[in-house]
Short mmCIF file of C-alpha atoms in Angstrom, two decimals:
data_model
loop_
_atom_site.label_atom_id
_atom_site.label_comp_id
_atom_site.label_asym_id
_atom_site.label_seq_id
_atom_site.Cartn_x
_atom_site.Cartn_y
_atom_site.Cartn_z
CA MET A 1 189.28 67.71 121.75
CA ALA A 2 191.09 70.96 120.97
CA SER A 3 194.31 69.69 122.58
CA ALA A 4 194.05 66.50 120.56
CA ILE A 5 193.75 68.54 117.38
CA ARG A 6 196.74 70.69 118.38
CA LEU A 7 198.76 67.58 119.15
CA SER A 8 197.94 65.97 115.81
CA LEU A 9 198.92 69.14 113.95
CA HIS A 10 202.19 69.33 115.90
CA GLU A 11 202.97 65.70 115.10
CA LEU A 12 202.19 66.34 111.45
CA HIS A 13 204.62 69.27 111.44
CA LEU A 14 207.38 67.14 112.98
CA GLU A 15 206.70 64.40 110.43
CA GLU A 16 207.06 66.88 107.56
CA GLU A 17 210.34 68.17 109.03
CA ALA A 18 211.68 64.62 109.24
CA GLN A 19 211.08 64.08 105.52
CA TYR A 20 213.73 65.09 103.00
CA ARG A 21 213.06 68.29 101.08
CA ASN A 22 215.06 69.64 98.17
CA PRO A 23 216.82 72.84 99.33
CA SER A 24 215.72 74.69 96.17
CA GLU A 25 212.07 73.66 96.46
CA VAL A 26 209.49 76.45 96.56
CA LYS A 27 205.73 76.00 96.95
CA MET A 28 202.89 78.37 96.11
CA CYS A 29 199.22 77.91 97.00
CA GLN A 30 196.55 80.18 95.53
CA ILE A 31 192.78 80.02 95.85
CA VAL A 32 191.10 80.84 92.54
CA LEU A 33 188.94 83.96 92.84
CA PRO A 34 186.50 85.33 90.24
CA CYS A 35 189.08 87.98 89.28
CA HIS A 36 191.42 85.14 88.20
CA ALA A 37 188.78 83.38 86.07
CA ASN A 38 187.67 83.60 82.46
CA HIS A 39 184.12 83.75 81.08
CA CYS A 40 183.63 80.02 81.82
CA GLY A 41 184.43 80.37 85.52
CA GLU A 42 187.79 78.64 85.06
CA LEU A 43 191.24 79.86 86.01
CA SER A 44 192.76 81.84 83.15
CA VAL A 45 195.79 80.06 81.70
CA GLY A 46 197.55 83.41 81.56
CA GLN A 47 197.16 83.84 85.31
CA LEU A 48 198.37 80.28 85.88
CA LEU A 49 201.47 80.96 83.75
CA LYS A 50 202.26 84.03 85.87
CA TRP A 51 202.05 81.99 89.09
CA MET A 52 204.16 79.19 87.59
CA ASP A 53 206.86 81.59 86.38
CA CYS A 54 206.98 83.39 89.72
CA THR A 55 207.34 80.15 91.69
CA ALA A 56 210.02 78.80 89.35
CA CYS A 57 211.96 82.08 89.47
CA LEU A 58 212.01 82.05 93.27
CA SER A 59 213.28 78.46 93.22
CA ALA A 60 216.06 79.38 90.77
CA GLU A 61 217.08 82.38 92.88
CA ARG A 62 217.11 80.26 96.04
CA HIS A 63 219.65 77.96 94.39
CA ALA A 64 221.69 80.68 92.66
CA GLY A 65 221.69 83.18 95.50
CA CYS A 66 221.29 86.02 93.00
CA PRO A 67 218.64 87.42 90.61
CA CYS A 68 217.52 85.14 87.75
CA VAL A 69 215.55 85.70 84.54
CA THR A 70 213.39 83.33 82.49
CA ALA A 71 215.13 82.08 79.34
CA SER A 72 212.57 79.54 78.10
CA VAL A 73 209.68 77.30 79.10
CA ASP A 74 209.39 73.87 77.48
CA ASP A 75 206.22 72.38 76.02
CA ILE A 76 203.29 72.39 78.44
CA TYR A 77 200.28 70.05 78.24
CA PHE A 78 197.28 71.08 80.36
CA GLU A 79 195.45 67.98 81.59
CA HIS A 80 192.80 69.61 83.76
CA THR A 81 191.00 72.95 84.09
CA ILE A 82 190.69 74.70 87.46
CA GLY A 83 187.44 76.24 88.68
CA VAL A 84 186.70 79.22 90.91
CA GLY A 85 186.99 78.26 94.58
CA GLN A 86 189.56 75.54 93.99
CA VAL A 87 193.14 75.76 95.21
CA VAL A 88 196.15 75.78 92.88
CA ASN A 89 199.22 74.04 94.29
CA ILE A 90 202.51 74.83 92.50
CA LYS A 91 205.83 73.22 93.39
CA ALA A 92 209.14 74.14 91.74
CA LYS A 93 212.71 72.92 92.29
CA VAL A 94 216.02 73.04 90.44
CA ASN A 95 216.66 69.78 88.59
CA ARG A 96 220.15 70.59 87.33
CA ALA A 97 222.51 73.56 87.15
CA PHE A 98 224.86 74.12 84.24
CA ASN A 99 227.31 77.04 83.95
CA SER A 100 225.11 80.11 84.38
CA SER A 101 221.74 78.52 83.58
CA MET A 102 219.62 75.92 85.33
CA GLU A 103 216.54 73.81 84.66
CA VAL A 104 213.63 74.21 87.07
CA GLY A 105 210.91 71.56 87.20
CA ILE A 106 207.37 72.79 87.89
CA GLU A 107 204.42 70.66 89.02
CA VAL A 108 200.88 72.03 89.20
CA SER A 109 197.86 70.38 90.80
CA CYS A 110 194.42 71.61 91.85
CA GLU A 111 192.57 70.81 95.04
CA ASP A 112 188.84 70.74 95.67
CA LEU A 113 188.36 72.02 99.21
CA TYR A 114 184.94 70.39 99.58
CA THR A 115 185.85 66.86 98.52
CA GLY A 116 189.58 66.91 99.25
CA HIS A 117 190.22 65.56 95.75
CA PHE A 118 193.51 66.44 94.01
CA SER A 119 193.94 66.56 90.22
CA ARG A 120 197.16 66.88 88.24
CA VAL A 121 197.06 69.96 85.99
CA CYS A 122 200.42 70.12 84.23
CA GLN A 123 204.16 69.67 84.46
CA ALA A 124 206.68 72.06 82.94
CA PHE A 125 210.42 72.62 82.68
CA ALA A 126 211.77 76.17 82.61
CA THR A 127 215.30 77.44 82.02
CA PHE A 128 216.55 80.36 84.11
CA VAL A 129 219.77 82.34 83.73
CA ALA A 130 221.54 83.80 86.75
CA ARG A 131 222.29 87.52 86.50
CA SER A 132 225.18 89.02 88.43
CA THR A 133 224.93 92.48 89.95
CA ASP A 134 228.28 93.32 88.34
CA ALA A 135 229.70 92.57 84.90
CA ASN A 136 231.10 89.18 85.90
CA LYS A 137 229.44 85.99 84.72
CA VAL A 138 227.84 83.86 87.41
CA GLN A 139 229.17 80.33 87.95
CA LEU A 140 226.39 78.27 89.51
CA LYS A 141 226.97 75.58 92.10
CA GLN A 142 225.86 72.09 91.13
CA ALA A 143 222.48 70.73 92.21
CA VAL A 144 223.20 67.43 93.98
CA PRO A 145 220.40 64.85 93.58
CA HIS A 146 219.45 62.67 96.55
CA THR A 147 216.29 60.71 95.75
CA HIS A 148 215.74 58.31 92.87
CA GLN A 149 213.38 60.82 91.20
CA GLU A 150 215.94 63.61 91.52
CA HIS A 151 218.63 61.42 89.94
CA LEU A 152 216.26 60.69 87.04
CA GLU A 153 215.38 64.36 86.48
CA HIS A 154 219.06 65.33 86.81
CA SER A 155 219.95 62.85 84.06
CA LEU A 156 217.10 63.85 81.74
CA ALA A 157 217.83 67.56 82.18
CA ALA A 158 220.99 67.25 80.08
CA GLU A 159 219.04 65.73 77.17
CA ARG A 160 216.29 68.33 77.45
CA ARG A 161 218.96 71.07 77.34
CA ARG A 162 220.40 69.60 74.16
CA MET A 163 216.93 69.58 72.57
CA ARG A 164 216.38 73.23 73.52
CA LEU A 165 219.65 74.28 71.93
CA ILE A 166 218.84 72.61 68.60
CA HIS A 167 215.12 73.52 68.62
CA HIS A 168 215.62 76.67 66.55
CA GLU A 169 217.87 74.86 64.05
CA ILE A 170 215.27 72.12 63.55
CA ILE A 171 212.54 74.66 62.75
CA GLU A 172 214.81 76.51 60.30
CA ASP A 173 215.75 73.27 58.51
CA LEU A 174 212.11 72.20 58.34
CA LEU A 175 210.99 75.48 56.78
CA ASN A 176 213.81 75.39 54.22
CA ASN A 177 213.16 71.76 53.30
CA ARG A 178 211.79 71.59 49.74
CA THR A 179 210.18 68.19 50.29
CA PHE A 180 208.24 69.59 53.23
CA GLN A 181 207.13 72.65 51.21
CA ARG A 182 206.01 70.44 48.30
CA SER A 183 204.02 68.08 50.56
CA PHE A 184 202.42 71.08 52.26
CA SER A 185 201.28 72.57 48.94
CA GLU A 186 199.85 69.21 47.85
CA ASP A 187 197.94 68.89 51.11
CA THR A 188 196.11 72.22 50.83
CA ARG A 189 192.35 71.93 51.16
CA ASP A 190 189.54 73.04 48.95
CA GLU A 191 189.51 76.84 49.07
CA ASP A 192 185.72 76.83 49.17
CA GLU A 193 185.83 75.11 52.59
CA ALA A 194 188.75 77.11 53.99
CA VAL A 195 188.53 80.13 56.26
CA PRO A 196 190.93 82.99 55.40
CA THR A 197 193.65 83.11 58.04
CA GLU A 198 193.52 86.90 57.91
CA ARG A 199 190.15 86.73 59.65
CA THR A 200 191.84 85.22 62.72
CA ARG A 201 194.72 87.70 62.88
CA VAL A 202 194.97 89.56 66.20
CA GLU A 203 197.29 92.43 67.11
CA SER A 204 197.36 94.13 70.48
CA VAL A 205 199.69 96.56 72.25
CA GLU A 206 200.62 96.64 75.94
CA LEU A 207 202.52 99.35 77.81
CA VAL A 208 204.90 97.84 80.38
CA LEU A 209 204.16 99.52 83.71
CA PRO A 210 205.91 99.02 87.08
CA PRO A 211 203.37 96.37 88.24
CA HIS A 212 204.33 94.30 85.17
CA ALA A 213 208.03 94.26 86.11
CA ASN A 214 209.96 91.94 88.39
CA HIS A 215 212.36 92.95 91.14
CA GLN A 216 215.03 93.49 88.44
CA VAL A 217 212.88 96.07 86.59
CA ASN A 218 212.60 93.72 83.59
CA THR A 219 209.16 92.77 82.25
CA PHE A 220 207.98 89.76 84.22
CA GLY A 221 208.27 86.67 82.01
CA GLY A 222 204.98 85.29 83.27
CA GLN A 223 203.25 88.55 82.32
CA ILE A 224 204.55 88.33 78.74
CA MET A 225 203.34 84.73 78.52
CA ALA A 226 199.92 85.77 79.85
CA TRP A 227 199.59 88.53 77.23
CA MET A 228 200.57 86.05 74.51
CA GLU A 229 197.98 83.53 75.72
CA ASN A 230 195.31 86.25 75.64
CA VAL A 231 195.79 87.18 71.97
CA ALA A 232 196.13 83.51 70.98
CA THR A 233 192.78 82.74 72.63
CA ILE A 234 191.11 85.60 70.73
CA ALA A 235 192.50 84.31 67.42
CA ALA A 236 191.26 80.77 68.13
CA SER A 237 187.83 82.05 69.20
CA ARG A 238 187.44 84.04 65.98
CA LEU A 239 187.84 80.86 63.97
CA CYS A 240 185.50 78.56 65.89
CA ASN A 241 183.00 81.17 67.16
CA ALA A 242 183.13 79.41 70.52
CA HIS A 243 185.25 79.26 73.66
CA PRO A 244 188.22 76.96 72.92
CA THR A 245 190.35 75.31 75.58
CA LEU A 246 194.13 75.71 75.54
CA ARG A 247 195.68 72.25 75.67
CA THR A 248 199.36 72.57 74.76
CA ILE A 249 202.03 75.25 74.47
CA ASP A 250 205.04 74.55 72.27
CA MET A 251 207.97 76.18 74.07
CA PHE A 252 208.22 79.82 75.09
CA HIS A 253 211.70 81.09 74.16
CA PHE A 254 212.73 84.54 75.41
CA ARG A 255 215.08 86.07 72.84
CA GLY A 256 215.67 89.36 74.63
CA PRO A 257 214.61 91.43 77.64
CA SER A 258 212.15 94.29 77.89
CA GLN A 259 211.85 96.93 80.57
CA VAL A 260 209.34 99.27 82.15
CA GLY A 261 208.29 101.84 79.57
CA ASP A 262 208.55 99.45 76.61
CA ARG A 263 205.60 98.94 74.29
CA LEU A 264 204.92 95.28 73.53
CA ILE A 265 203.24 94.37 70.24
CA LEU A 266 201.53 90.98 70.48
CA LYS A 267 200.43 89.20 67.31
CA ALA A 268 198.56 85.92 66.85
CA ILE A 269 197.07 84.00 63.93
CA VAL A 270 195.62 80.53 63.38
CA ASN A 271 198.19 78.53 61.39
CA ASN A 272 196.19 75.36 60.75
CA THR A 273 193.12 73.44 61.82
CA PHE A 274 192.54 69.77 62.46
CA LYS A 275 189.46 67.69 63.33
CA ASN A 276 188.63 69.41 66.62
CA SER A 277 191.75 71.45 67.33
CA MET A 278 193.81 74.26 65.86
CA GLU A 279 197.35 75.62 66.12
CA VAL A 280 197.84 79.31 66.83
CA GLY A 281 201.16 81.06 66.29
CA VAL A 282 201.89 84.00 68.57
CA CYS A 283 204.83 86.38 68.94
CA ALA A 284 205.80 89.33 71.10
CA GLU A 285 207.88 92.30 69.94
CA ALA A 286 209.02 95.33 71.93
CA TYR A 287 210.06 98.89 71.18
CA SER A 288 210.72 102.10 73.05
CA GLY A 289 210.46 105.51 71.46
CA GLU A 290 211.53 105.43 67.81
CA GLU A 291 213.76 102.36 68.02
CA PRO A 292 213.00 99.37 65.74
CA LEU A 293 210.98 96.39 66.95
CA ARG A 294 212.84 93.76 68.99
CA HIS A 295 211.69 90.12 68.85
CA ILE A 296 211.02 89.13 72.48
CA ASN A 297 209.24 85.78 72.36
CA SER A 298 207.29 83.39 70.17
CA ALA A 299 205.31 80.19 70.72
CA PHE A 300 202.77 77.84 69.19
CA MET A 301 199.59 77.00 71.10
CA THR A 302 197.11 74.22 70.41
CA PHE A 303 193.45 74.85 71.25
CA GLU A 304 190.67 72.27 71.33
CA VAL A 305 186.95 72.87 70.90
CA TYR A 306 184.50 70.75 72.87
CA LEU A 307 180.94 71.44 71.77
CA SER A 308 179.50 69.00 74.29
CA TYR A 309 181.53 70.49 77.15
CA ASN A 310 180.18 73.98 76.48
CA ASN A 311 176.73 72.46 76.12
CA VAL A 312 176.71 70.73 79.51
CA SER A 313 178.51 73.54 81.34
CA ALA A 314 176.00 76.11 80.04
CA LEU A 315 173.08 74.05 81.39
CA LYS A 316 174.79 73.60 84.77
CA MET A 317 175.38 77.35 85.01
CA LEU A 318 171.71 77.96 84.19
CA GLN A 319 170.67 75.42 86.83
CA ALA A 320 172.92 77.08 89.43
CA LYS A 321 171.12 80.45 89.25
CA ASN A 322 169.77 81.33 92.69
CA ASN A 323 167.25 84.01 91.73
CA TRP A 324 164.48 81.84 90.26
CA ASN A 325 160.98 83.25 90.85
CA LEU A 326 158.02 80.90 91.29
CA ILE A 327 155.40 82.08 88.77
CA SER A 328 152.80 79.37 89.03
CA LYS A 329 152.17 75.90 90.43
CA LYS A 330 149.47 73.57 89.24
CA ASN A 331 149.12 70.08 90.68
CA ARG A 332 152.72 68.84 90.79
CA VAL A 333 154.08 71.08 88.00
CA ALA A 334 155.83 74.33 89.00
CA LEU A 335 157.06 77.12 86.70
CA TYR A 336 159.99 79.38 87.65
CA THR A 337 161.48 82.26 85.63
CA VAL A 338 164.52 84.55 85.65
CA GLU A 339 164.54 87.67 83.49
CA GLU A 340 167.85 88.78 82.02
CA SER A 341 168.81 91.61 79.68
CA GLN A 342 168.67 89.62 76.45
CA SER A 343 166.69 86.51 77.39
CA LEU A 344 164.05 84.96 79.59
CA CYS A 345 165.10 81.82 81.46
CA PHE A 346 162.50 79.44 82.76
CA ARG A 347 162.42 76.18 84.69
CA VAL A 348 159.59 73.67 84.85
CA GLU A 349 159.76 71.15 87.68
CA LEU A 350 157.78 68.11 88.77
CA ASP A 351 158.18 65.00 90.93
CA ILE A 352 157.22 61.72 89.34
CA GLU A 353 157.25 58.08 90.39
CA ILE A 354 159.90 56.67 88.08
CA PRO A 355 163.51 55.63 88.71
CA ALA A 356 165.92 58.42 87.75
CA GLN A 357 167.97 56.20 85.45
CA ARG A 358 164.85 55.12 83.54
CA ALA A 359 163.69 58.74 83.18
CA PHE A 360 167.15 59.66 81.90
CA THR A 361 167.00 56.91 79.27
CA LEU A 362 163.53 57.92 78.06
CA LEU A 363 164.13 61.67 77.93
CA SER A 364 167.52 61.22 76.25
CA ASP A 365 165.88 59.65 73.20
CA LEU A 366 164.78 62.71 71.24
CA ASN A 367 163.40 60.43 68.54
CA ARG A 368 160.54 59.61 70.93
CA ARG A 369 159.92 63.16 72.11
CA GLN A 370 157.08 63.67 69.64
CA GLU A 371 155.16 61.03 71.64
CA TRP A 372 154.59 63.65 74.34
CA ASP A 373 155.62 66.98 72.73
CA LEU A 374 153.68 67.72 69.54
CA HIS A 375 156.00 70.64 68.73
CA TYR A 376 158.84 68.27 67.92
CA THR A 377 159.55 66.41 64.71
CA VAL A 378 163.07 64.99 64.80
CA ASP A 379 165.55 64.14 62.06
CA ASP A 380 168.50 62.61 63.88
CA ASP A 381 172.14 62.21 62.94
CA ASP A 382 174.12 60.70 65.84
CA SER A 383 173.81 63.35 68.58
CA ILE A 384 172.88 66.18 66.19
CA TYR A 385 169.14 66.66 65.78
CA ARG A 386 167.10 68.79 63.40
CA VAL A 387 163.93 69.78 65.21
CA VAL A 388 160.95 71.12 63.26
CA THR A 389 158.23 73.06 65.07
CA PRO A 390 154.99 74.50 63.66
CA SER A 391 154.65 78.26 63.45
CA VAL A 392 152.60 79.87 66.20
CA SER A 393 151.93 83.05 64.22
CA GLY A 394 151.11 81.32 60.94
CA GLY A 395 154.38 82.26 59.20
CA LYS A 396 157.27 80.02 58.22
CA VAL A 397 157.80 76.74 60.06
CA GLN A 398 160.67 76.91 62.56
CA ASP A 399 163.58 74.49 62.59
CA PHE A 400 166.50 74.14 64.99
CA ILE A 401 169.81 72.26 64.72
CA LEU A 402 170.48 70.96 68.22
CA LEU A 403 173.45 69.25 69.82
CA ALA A 404 172.30 66.76 72.47
CA SER A 405 174.71 65.88 75.28
CA ARG A 406 173.91 63.24 77.89
CA ARG A 407 175.75 62.83 81.19
CA PRO A 408 175.06 60.26 83.94
CA PRO A 409 175.91 61.28 87.53
CA CYS A 410 179.60 61.47 88.39
CA ASP A 411 178.97 60.90 92.08
CA SER A 412 176.19 60.24 94.57
CA GLY A 413 173.86 63.23 94.72
CA ASP A 414 174.69 64.46 91.23
CA PRO A 415 171.88 64.67 88.66
CA TYR A 416 171.47 63.04 85.29
CA VAL A 417 171.93 65.78 82.68
CA ILE A 418 170.49 66.10 79.17
CA ALA A 419 171.74 69.33 77.58
CA LEU A 420 170.59 70.88 74.30
CA ARG A 421 171.83 73.90 72.40
CA SER A 422 171.93 75.15 68.83
CA VAL A 423 174.99 74.57 66.68
CA SER A 424 175.92 75.80 63.22
CA LEU A 425 177.17 73.02 60.96
CA PRO A 426 178.03 73.00 57.24
CA THR A 427 176.25 69.63 56.98
CA HIS A 428 172.98 71.26 58.09
CA PRO A 429 172.61 74.54 56.16
CA PRO A 430 169.40 76.60 56.44
CA THR A 431 166.50 74.90 54.65
CA GLU A 432 164.35 76.79 52.18
CA GLY A 433 160.87 77.41 53.54
CA PHE A 434 162.01 77.15 57.17
CA ASN A 435 163.00 79.89 59.59
CA ARG A 436 166.20 78.75 61.35
CA GLY A 437 165.87 79.39 65.09
CA GLU A 438 168.37 79.26 67.94
CA VAL A 439 168.28 77.60 71.35
CA MET A 440 170.90 79.20 73.60
CA CYS A 441 170.62 76.63 76.36
CA ALA A 442 168.01 74.02 77.25
CA GLY A 443 167.76 70.60 78.82
CA PHE A 444 166.76 68.37 81.71
CA THR A 445 168.23 67.59 85.11
CA ILE A 446 166.98 64.45 86.84
CA TYR A 447 167.61 63.96 90.56
CA GLU A 448 166.98 60.68 92.34
CA VAL A 449 164.65 61.41 95.28
CA SER A 450 164.30 57.73 96.12
CA GLU A 451 164.60 54.43 94.28
CA SER A 452 161.21 54.99 92.64
CA VAL A 453 160.78 58.80 92.63
CA SER A 454 162.64 61.39 90.54
CA LYS A 455 162.65 65.18 90.50
CA ILE A 456 162.70 66.30 86.86
CA SER A 457 163.48 69.90 85.93
CA TYR A 458 163.38 71.35 82.42
CA TYR A 459 165.39 74.51 81.71
CA ASN A 460 165.33 76.88 78.76
CA GLN A 461 167.14 80.15 78.13
CA ALA A 462 164.56 81.49 75.73
CA THR A 463 165.46 83.44 72.60
CA PRO A 464 163.00 85.39 70.40
CA GLU A 465 162.49 82.23 68.29
CA VAL A 466 161.41 80.20 71.33
CA LEU A 467 159.37 82.82 73.20
CA PRO A 468 156.20 82.47 71.08
CA TYR A 469 155.87 78.85 72.24
CA ILE A 470 155.93 79.76 75.93
CA SER A 471 154.59 83.33 76.18
CA THR A 472 151.00 82.18 76.64
CA ASP A 473 152.08 80.04 79.60
CA ILE A 474 154.22 82.47 81.58
CA ALA A 475 151.20 84.32 82.97
CA GLY A 476 149.71 81.32 84.69
CA LEU A 477 151.08 78.00 83.48
CA SER A 478 148.05 77.62 81.25
CA SER A 479 147.16 75.65 78.14
CA SER A 480 149.87 74.07 76.03
CA PHE A 481 152.95 74.12 78.23
CA TYR A 482 151.21 72.63 81.24
CA SER A 483 149.52 70.03 79.08
CA THR A 484 152.87 69.24 77.45
CA PHE A 485 154.41 68.46 80.82
CA CYS A 486 151.41 66.44 81.83
CA ALA A 487 151.89 64.49 78.62
CA CYS A 488 155.58 64.08 79.49
CA SER A 489 154.65 62.76 82.93
CA GLN A 490 152.16 60.32 81.41
CA TYR A 491 154.75 59.20 78.84
CA LEU A 492 157.26 58.43 81.59
CA GLN A 493 154.72 56.57 83.71
CA ASP A 494 153.59 54.49 80.73
CA ASN A 495 157.19 53.48 80.10
CA THR A 496 158.39 53.06 83.67
CA THR A 497 159.35 49.47 82.98
CA GLU A 498 161.27 48.56 79.86
CA LYS A 499 159.11 46.62 77.45
CA PRO A 500 160.58 43.31 76.28
CA SER A 501 161.73 43.16 72.68
CA PRO A 502 159.44 41.12 70.42
CA THR A 503 160.75 37.65 69.63
CA LEU A 504 161.15 36.62 66.04
#
């Protein structure tokens, strides 16, 4: 068996050698570790930009045979996020060489090691300039295309170069255009609904140290891009009070070098907002000692905000906790808890004879929740619900504005997910006479045990507003919470089969 495996690997190696490979092609593979990830457990875009720039630079230097520096990176659209534990595959090759500059194409994909599934992440085109060790200008050799795809990229590279050269002129003309300025002033929104841009302004300083420099002692281009992405993300987060996702970058253009010992001033501000996205402008300036600031780079980044994504991901992270403690079990209902610094998380679980898809349909309809949960009175608006609950202490009645997100299984073995969390919306301001509460994370997961049996788990990351409703049950799964889940079980069993609609 072992010899067969060795033979197959040897044959695979010979097969790869027989295939054509561009002489400038460079590949990088990196497994995403927690130190590379952001607060959502996803690969930081800044880290990805550093890996992309490093791979592209090595490809450019392989073709040029001398040191190269990053001149610009074209627009990048990120199609897919990358999670911890996945593998990042980066491939770079020179598409076309001009006099002393060249275009390098970069392809990024991610690989799930457990399923073997590959996903395209992004494609980018970077321009690198060859730097001679002496004062003479480098004359690059031509990149000769062989395959049909290489011929296509070689042809398009000339047009992309022309667009890069006139990019700055287009922006200048647009800003000086009176018609554009007049239409912009007419399109300004009601000041009462606007957020002052000054609130989103971010400024940060970085000292360039030896680890931030490349082998030419210049500040690594990927590091500058990563610092710019960091301040842009902070600016976007200040506006939406959430964790936005970077979707596009509108051209990094390096206007000058910086070296070890320089101080880099990074500035970002939200320029404009749209329905569920925003544009952030960001620039980098450098200085050393008492010299004036030098403009190093600038870019525009578009961030998108997905309320439902954060909603579902928060519930899945709560479900994935492995330190649940069994507090009590009564009949088929079990209560688990996890204590954290600022909250108490609990999980209620039961098995019930009902198909998982039917349970998902019934529990998704929050309009019917009052049939088994007397705490709930629902005022629905699409997937936004206003939930009213009676006061336990006799004070003001509580209300919550909840976003409901429903997800069927993506694959066999995955659960049905119903996620709930509080949102703040201008269409649902606090109501007089009600105490506005907050649900950090709550919802159901429904696993299919068999065709007729489901395992239903309810999760809640309890805040001070929610704790009064469950505190009497934590000690022993007593009274209301146990009876509520019994009522839920009875509700599901009574509606196991869909009732026919009445005929007119």
